[in-house]
PDB file of C-alpha atoms in Angstrom:
ATOM      1  CA  UNK A1138     -15.289 -18.734 -20.385  1.00 81.00           C
ATOM      2  CA  UNK A1139     -14.672 -19.081 -16.635  1.00 92.00           C
ATOM      3  CA  UNK A1140     -11.082 -19.258 -15.405  1.00 95.00           C
ATOM      4  CA  UNK A1141      -9.804 -21.919 -13.034  1.00 94.00           C
ATOM      5  CA  UNK A1142      -7.696 -21.041 -10.000  1.00 94.00           C
ATOM      6  CA  UNK A1143      -4.585 -22.327 -11.803  1.00 96.00           C
ATOM      7  CA  UNK A1144      -5.370 -20.137 -14.816  1.00 96.00           C
ATOM      8  CA  UNK A1145      -5.664 -17.117 -12.501  1.00 96.00           C
ATOM      9  CA  UNK A1146      -2.292 -17.981 -10.942  1.00 96.00           C
ATOM     10  CA  UNK A1147      -0.672 -18.251 -14.381  1.00 96.00           C
ATOM     11  CA  UNK A1148      -2.200 -14.938 -15.470  1.00 97.00           C
ATOM     12  CA  UNK A1149      -0.920 -13.239 -12.301  1.00 96.00           C
ATOM     13  CA  UNK A1150       2.570 -14.572 -13.023  1.00 96.00           C
ATOM     14  CA  UNK A1151       2.535 -12.614 -16.297  1.00 94.00           C
ATOM     15  CA  UNK A1152       1.944  -9.135 -14.893  1.00 94.00           C
ATOM     16  CA  UNK A1153       4.899  -6.933 -15.781  1.00 91.00           C
ATOM     17  CA  UNK A1154       6.670  -5.521 -12.732  1.00 92.00           C
ATOM     18  CA  UNK A1155       5.068  -8.002 -10.319  1.00 95.00           C
ATOM     19  CA  UNK A1156       6.348 -11.262  -8.901  1.00 96.00           C
ATOM     20  CA  UNK A1157       4.294 -14.229  -7.748  1.00 97.00           C
ATOM     21  CA  UNK A1158       4.801 -14.834  -3.995  1.00 98.00           C
ATOM     22  CA  UNK A1159       2.384 -17.596  -3.057  1.00 98.00           C
ATOM     23  CA  UNK A1160      -1.015 -19.154  -3.481  1.00 97.00           C
ATOM     24  CA  UNK A1161      -2.865 -21.536  -1.212  1.00 96.00           C
ATOM     25  CA  UNK A1162      -6.306 -22.730  -0.256  1.00 94.00           C
ATOM     26  CA  UNK A1163      -8.167 -21.049   2.599  1.00 91.00           C
ATOM     27  CA  UNK A1164     -10.998 -23.043   4.099  1.00 87.00           C
ATOM     28  CA  UNK A1165     -13.791 -20.749   5.221  1.00 90.00           C
ATOM     29  CA  UNK A1166     -12.195 -17.405   4.283  1.00 93.00           C
ATOM     30  CA  UNK A1167     -13.798 -14.526   6.181  1.00 94.00           C
ATOM     31  CA  UNK A1168     -11.481 -11.492   6.414  1.00 96.00           C
ATOM     32  CA  UNK A1169      -8.021 -10.202   5.557  1.00 97.00           C
ATOM     33  CA  UNK A1170      -6.072  -7.039   6.215  1.00 97.00           C
ATOM     34  CA  UNK A1171      -2.744  -5.480   5.307  1.00 98.00           C
ATOM     35  CA  UNK A1172      -0.680  -3.995   8.110  1.00 97.00           C
ATOM     36  CA  UNK A1173       0.144  -0.295   7.873  1.00 96.00           C
ATOM     37  CA  UNK A1174       3.043  -0.674  10.345  1.00 95.00           C
ATOM     38  CA  UNK A1175       4.720  -3.851   8.990  1.00 96.00           C
ATOM     39  CA  UNK A1176       3.985  -3.229   5.333  1.00 96.00           C
ATOM     40  CA  UNK A1177       4.863  -6.756   4.157  1.00 97.00           C
ATOM     41  CA  UNK A1178       2.444  -8.429   6.594  1.00 98.00           C
ATOM     42  CA  UNK A1179      -1.117  -9.499   5.879  1.00 98.00           C
ATOM     43  CA  UNK A1180      -3.510 -11.158   8.314  1.00 98.00           C
ATOM     44  CA  UNK A1181      -5.986 -13.800   7.156  1.00 97.00           C
ATOM     45  CA  UNK A1182      -9.020 -14.797   9.197  1.00 96.00           C
ATOM     46  CA  UNK A1183     -10.951 -17.930   8.313  1.00 94.00           C
ATOM     47  CA  UNK A1184     -13.520 -20.046  10.087  1.00 92.00           C
ATOM     48  CA  UNK A1185     -10.741 -22.579  10.712  1.00 92.00           C
ATOM     49  CA  UNK A1186      -7.837 -20.443  11.947  1.00 94.00           C
ATOM     50  CA  UNK A1187      -6.086 -17.091  11.928  1.00 96.00           C
ATOM     51  CA  UNK A1188      -2.730 -16.589  10.228  1.00 97.00           C
ATOM     52  CA  UNK A1189      -0.263 -13.885   9.313  1.00 98.00           C
ATOM     53  CA  UNK A1190       1.478 -13.955   5.949  1.00 98.00           C
ATOM     54  CA  UNK A1191       4.847 -12.453   5.102  1.00 98.00           C
ATOM     55  CA  UNK A1192       4.133 -11.113   1.618  1.00 98.00           C
ATOM     56  CA  UNK A1193       7.849 -10.999   0.789  1.00 97.00           C
ATOM     57  CA  UNK A1194       8.487 -14.729   1.071  1.00 97.00           C
ATOM     58  CA  UNK A1195       5.087 -16.428   1.470  1.00 97.00           C
ATOM     59  CA  UNK A1196       5.803 -17.658   4.994  1.00 98.00           C
ATOM     60  CA  UNK A1197       2.552 -18.343   6.838  1.00 97.00           C
ATOM     61  CA  UNK A1198       2.359 -18.361  10.637  1.00 97.00           C
ATOM     62  CA  UNK A1199      -0.517 -19.094  13.003  1.00 97.00           C
ATOM     63  CA  UNK A1200      -1.528 -16.213  15.257  1.00 97.00           C
ATOM     64  CA  UNK A1201      -4.279 -14.996  17.536  1.00 97.00           C
ATOM     65  CA  UNK A1202      -6.563 -12.324  16.113  1.00 97.00           C
ATOM     66  CA  UNK A1203      -9.446 -10.510  17.764  1.00 97.00           C
ATOM     67  CA  UNK A1204     -11.705  -8.696  15.317  1.00 97.00           C
ATOM     68  CA  UNK A1205     -14.880  -6.656  15.059  1.00 97.00           C
ATOM     69  CA  UNK A1206     -17.009  -7.318  11.964  1.00 95.00           C
ATOM     70  CA  UNK A1207     -19.006  -4.117  12.416  1.00 95.00           C
ATOM     71  CA  UNK A1208     -16.052  -1.759  12.907  1.00 96.00           C
ATOM     72  CA  UNK A1209     -13.961  -3.770  10.377  1.00 97.00           C
ATOM     73  CA  UNK A1210     -10.841  -3.764  12.550  1.00 97.00           C
ATOM     74  CA  UNK A1211      -8.623  -6.491  13.956  1.00 97.00           C
ATOM     75  CA  UNK A1212      -5.807  -6.821  16.462  1.00 97.00           C
ATOM     76  CA  UNK A1213      -3.150  -9.501  15.959  1.00 98.00           C
ATOM     77  CA  UNK A1214      -0.811 -10.822  18.647  1.00 97.00           C
ATOM     78  CA  UNK A1215       2.100 -10.693  16.145  1.00 96.00           C
ATOM     79  CA  UNK A1216       1.480  -7.030  15.237  1.00 95.00           C
ATOM     80  CA  UNK A1217       1.289  -5.290  18.564  1.00 87.00           C
ATOM     81  CA  UNK A1218      -0.346  -1.906  19.043  1.00 89.00           C
ATOM     82  CA  UNK A1219      -1.961  -1.823  15.607  1.00 96.00           C
ATOM     83  CA  UNK A1220      -5.603  -1.840  14.635  1.00 97.00           C
ATOM     84  CA  UNK A1221      -5.700  -3.441  11.200  1.00 97.00           C
ATOM     85  CA  UNK A1222      -8.509  -2.561   8.811  1.00 97.00           C
ATOM     86  CA  UNK A1223     -10.107  -5.775   7.536  1.00 97.00           C
ATOM     87  CA  UNK A1224     -11.955  -6.561   4.335  1.00 96.00           C
ATOM     88  CA  UNK A1225     -13.791  -9.577   3.040  1.00 92.00           C
ATOM     89  CA  UNK A1226     -16.827 -10.827   1.198  1.00 84.00           C
ATOM     90  CA  UNK A1227     -19.188  -9.001   3.554  1.00 87.00           C
ATOM     91  CA  UNK A1228     -17.558  -5.607   3.879  1.00 92.00           C
ATOM     92  CA  UNK A1229     -14.524  -3.419   3.748  1.00 94.00           C
ATOM     93  CA  UNK A1230     -12.290  -2.925   0.761  1.00 94.00           C
ATOM     94  CA  UNK A1231      -8.749  -2.537  -0.473  1.00 95.00           C
ATOM     95  CA  UNK A1232      -7.187   0.126  -2.683  1.00 95.00           C
ATOM     96  CA  UNK A1233      -7.851  -0.680  -6.353  1.00 95.00           C
ATOM     97  CA  UNK A1234      -5.229   1.771  -7.673  1.00 94.00           C
ATOM     98  CA  UNK A1235      -1.562   2.351  -6.938  1.00 94.00           C
ATOM     99  CA  UNK A1236       0.429   5.572  -6.856  1.00 92.00           C
ATOM    100  CA  UNK A1237       2.317   4.181  -9.852  1.00 90.00           C
ATOM    101  CA  UNK A1238      -0.858   4.112 -11.950  1.00 91.00           C
ATOM    102  CA  UNK A1239      -1.715   0.417 -11.842  1.00 94.00           C
ATOM    103  CA  UNK A1240      -5.280  -0.562 -11.124  1.00 95.00           C
ATOM    104  CA  UNK A1241      -7.684  -3.465 -11.032  1.00 96.00           C
ATOM    105  CA  UNK A1242     -10.919  -3.165 -12.940  1.00 94.00           C
ATOM    106  CA  UNK A1243     -13.759  -5.329 -11.596  1.00 93.00           C
ATOM    107  CA  UNK A1244     -16.746  -5.940 -13.852  1.00 94.00           C
ATOM    108  CA  UNK A1245     -19.803  -8.107 -13.177  1.00 92.00           C
ATOM    109  CA  UNK A1246     -22.335  -9.579 -15.602  1.00 92.00           C
ATOM    110  CA  UNK A1247     -26.037 -10.006 -14.945  1.00 92.00           C
ATOM    111  CA  UNK A1248     -25.236 -13.695 -14.301  1.00 92.00           C
ATOM    112  CA  UNK A1249     -22.941 -12.583 -11.415  1.00 90.00           C
ATOM    113  CA  UNK A1250     -19.752 -13.589 -13.210  1.00 93.00           C
ATOM    114  CA  UNK A1251     -16.943 -11.207 -12.270  1.00 92.00           C
ATOM    115  CA  UNK A1252     -13.957 -10.352 -14.390  1.00 95.00           C
ATOM    116  CA  UNK A1253     -10.891  -8.787 -12.779  1.00 96.00           C
ATOM    117  CA  UNK A1254      -8.453  -7.061 -15.124  1.00 96.00           C
ATOM    118  CA  UNK A1255      -5.042  -5.848 -13.914  1.00 97.00           C
ATOM    119  CA  UNK A1256      -4.092  -2.652 -15.781  1.00 95.00           C
ATOM    120  CA  UNK A1257      -0.443  -1.582 -15.766  1.00 89.00           C
ATOM    121  CA  UNK A1258       1.969   0.580 -17.751  1.00 78.00           C
ATOM    122  CA  UNK A1259      -0.800   3.056 -18.682  1.00 75.00           C
ATOM    123  CA  UNK A1260      -2.810   0.879 -21.049  1.00 80.00           C
ATOM    124  CA  UNK A1261      -1.446  -2.665 -20.881  1.00 92.00           C
ATOM    125  CA  UNK A1262      -3.805  -5.084 -19.206  1.00 95.00           C
ATOM    126  CA  UNK A1263      -4.265  -8.739 -18.379  1.00 96.00           C
ATOM    127  CA  UNK A1264      -7.347 -10.625 -17.263  1.00 96.00           C
ATOM    128  CA  UNK A1265      -6.467 -12.365 -13.994  1.00 96.00           C
ATOM    129  CA  UNK A1266      -9.857 -13.641 -12.856  1.00 96.00           C
ATOM    130  CA  UNK A1267     -13.172 -14.602 -14.409  1.00 95.00           C
ATOM    131  CA  UNK A1268     -15.591 -16.616 -12.326  1.00 93.00           C
ATOM    132  CA  UNK A1269     -18.271 -16.252  -9.704  1.00 87.00           C
ATOM    133  CA  UNK A1270     -17.094 -13.382  -7.571  1.00 76.00           C
ATOM    134  CA  UNK A1271     -13.767 -12.937  -5.903  1.00 73.00           C
ATOM    135  CA  UNK A1272     -14.302 -12.164  -2.244  1.00 85.00           C
ATOM    136  CA  UNK A1273     -11.797  -9.337  -2.270  1.00 92.00           C
ATOM    137  CA  UNK A1274      -8.845  -8.085  -4.288  1.00 95.00           C
ATOM    138  CA  UNK A1275      -6.621  -5.048  -4.212  1.00 96.00           C
ATOM    139  CA  UNK A1276      -3.341  -3.483  -3.210  1.00 97.00           C
ATOM    140  CA  UNK A1277      -1.568  -2.998   0.090  1.00 97.00           C
ATOM    141  CA  UNK A1278      -1.397   0.527   1.500  1.00 95.00           C
ATOM    142  CA  UNK A1279       2.158   1.061   0.231  1.00 96.00           C
ATOM    143  CA  UNK A1280       1.146  -0.312  -3.205  1.00 96.00           C
ATOM    144  CA  UNK A1281       3.885  -2.972  -3.160  1.00 96.00           C
ATOM    145  CA  UNK A1282       1.655  -6.032  -2.673  1.00 98.00           C
ATOM    146  CA  UNK A1283      -1.445  -7.309  -4.417  1.00 98.00           C
ATOM    147  CA  UNK A1284      -3.862 -10.047  -3.419  1.00 97.00           C
ATOM    148  CA  UNK A1285      -6.972 -11.704  -4.731  1.00 96.00           C
ATOM    149  CA  UNK A1286      -9.013 -14.310  -2.886  1.00 94.00           C
ATOM    150  CA  UNK A1287     -12.038 -16.396  -3.822  1.00 90.00           C
ATOM    151  CA  UNK A1288     -13.491 -19.708  -2.714  1.00 85.00           C
ATOM    152  CA  UNK A1289     -10.602 -21.577  -4.403  1.00 87.00           C
ATOM    153  CA  UNK A1290      -7.846 -19.750  -2.503  1.00 93.00           C
ATOM    154  CA  UNK A1291      -5.618 -16.724  -2.322  1.00 96.00           C
ATOM    155  CA  UNK A1292      -2.967 -15.388  -4.706  1.00 97.00           C
ATOM    156  CA  UNK A1293      -0.346 -12.893  -3.480  1.00 98.00           C
ATOM    157  CA  UNK A1294       2.039 -10.837  -5.626  1.00 98.00           C
ATOM    158  CA  UNK A1295       4.746  -8.327  -4.790  1.00 97.00           C
ATOM    159  CA  UNK A1296       6.277  -5.536  -6.794  1.00 96.00           C
ATOM    160  CA  UNK A1297       9.600  -6.703  -8.166  1.00 89.00           C
ATOM    161  CA  UNK A1298      10.951  -3.536  -9.713  1.00 69.00           C
ATOM    162  CA  UNK A1299      10.222   0.134 -10.065  1.00 55.00           C
ATOM    163  CA  UNK A1300       7.711   0.916 -12.764  1.00 50.00           C
ATOM    164  CA  UNK A1301       8.444   4.158 -14.564  1.00 46.00           C
ATOM    165  CA  UNK A1302       5.567   6.580 -14.435  1.00 44.00           C
ATOM    166  CA  UNK A1303       4.959   7.877 -17.949  1.00 38.00           C
ATOM    167  CA  UNK A1304       4.022  11.489 -18.426  1.00 36.00           C
ATOM    168  CA  UNK A1305       2.272  12.771 -21.544  1.00 37.00           C
TER     169      UNK A1305
END
């Protein structure tokens, strides 16, 4: 059974140790990238405009971004002196595991239906997406933010507490 965007949002709100930040529609999504310098910042490039998102509070701000689709890098006027690695439907990628042991598992059927499962606390998991392909999903470089985007929009989460790492 395919999930709606609202069902994905509700599932994401139930991931232990993570807090929902924002969700919104993106017309013509093309690329995104997490900053390695300003760890709470994420750039979003669409066919309509370029924006920068504060992943702590969901504040979205227009910006100017120059990017190279072959090199998969971007430069943003709000994040000076940084080349940001970009990812999207046509290339690039984000980390799918955190240092704390969380991960996203992406599976695809022969009918091109993708299921994204968020695995946390060693073996606890929750299905957060099931539909025709998310464009991209994964964690920020510091593992404190998570995003998933498809043709319905983007969902952004942030870590809300320390997750104990269990040792056997």
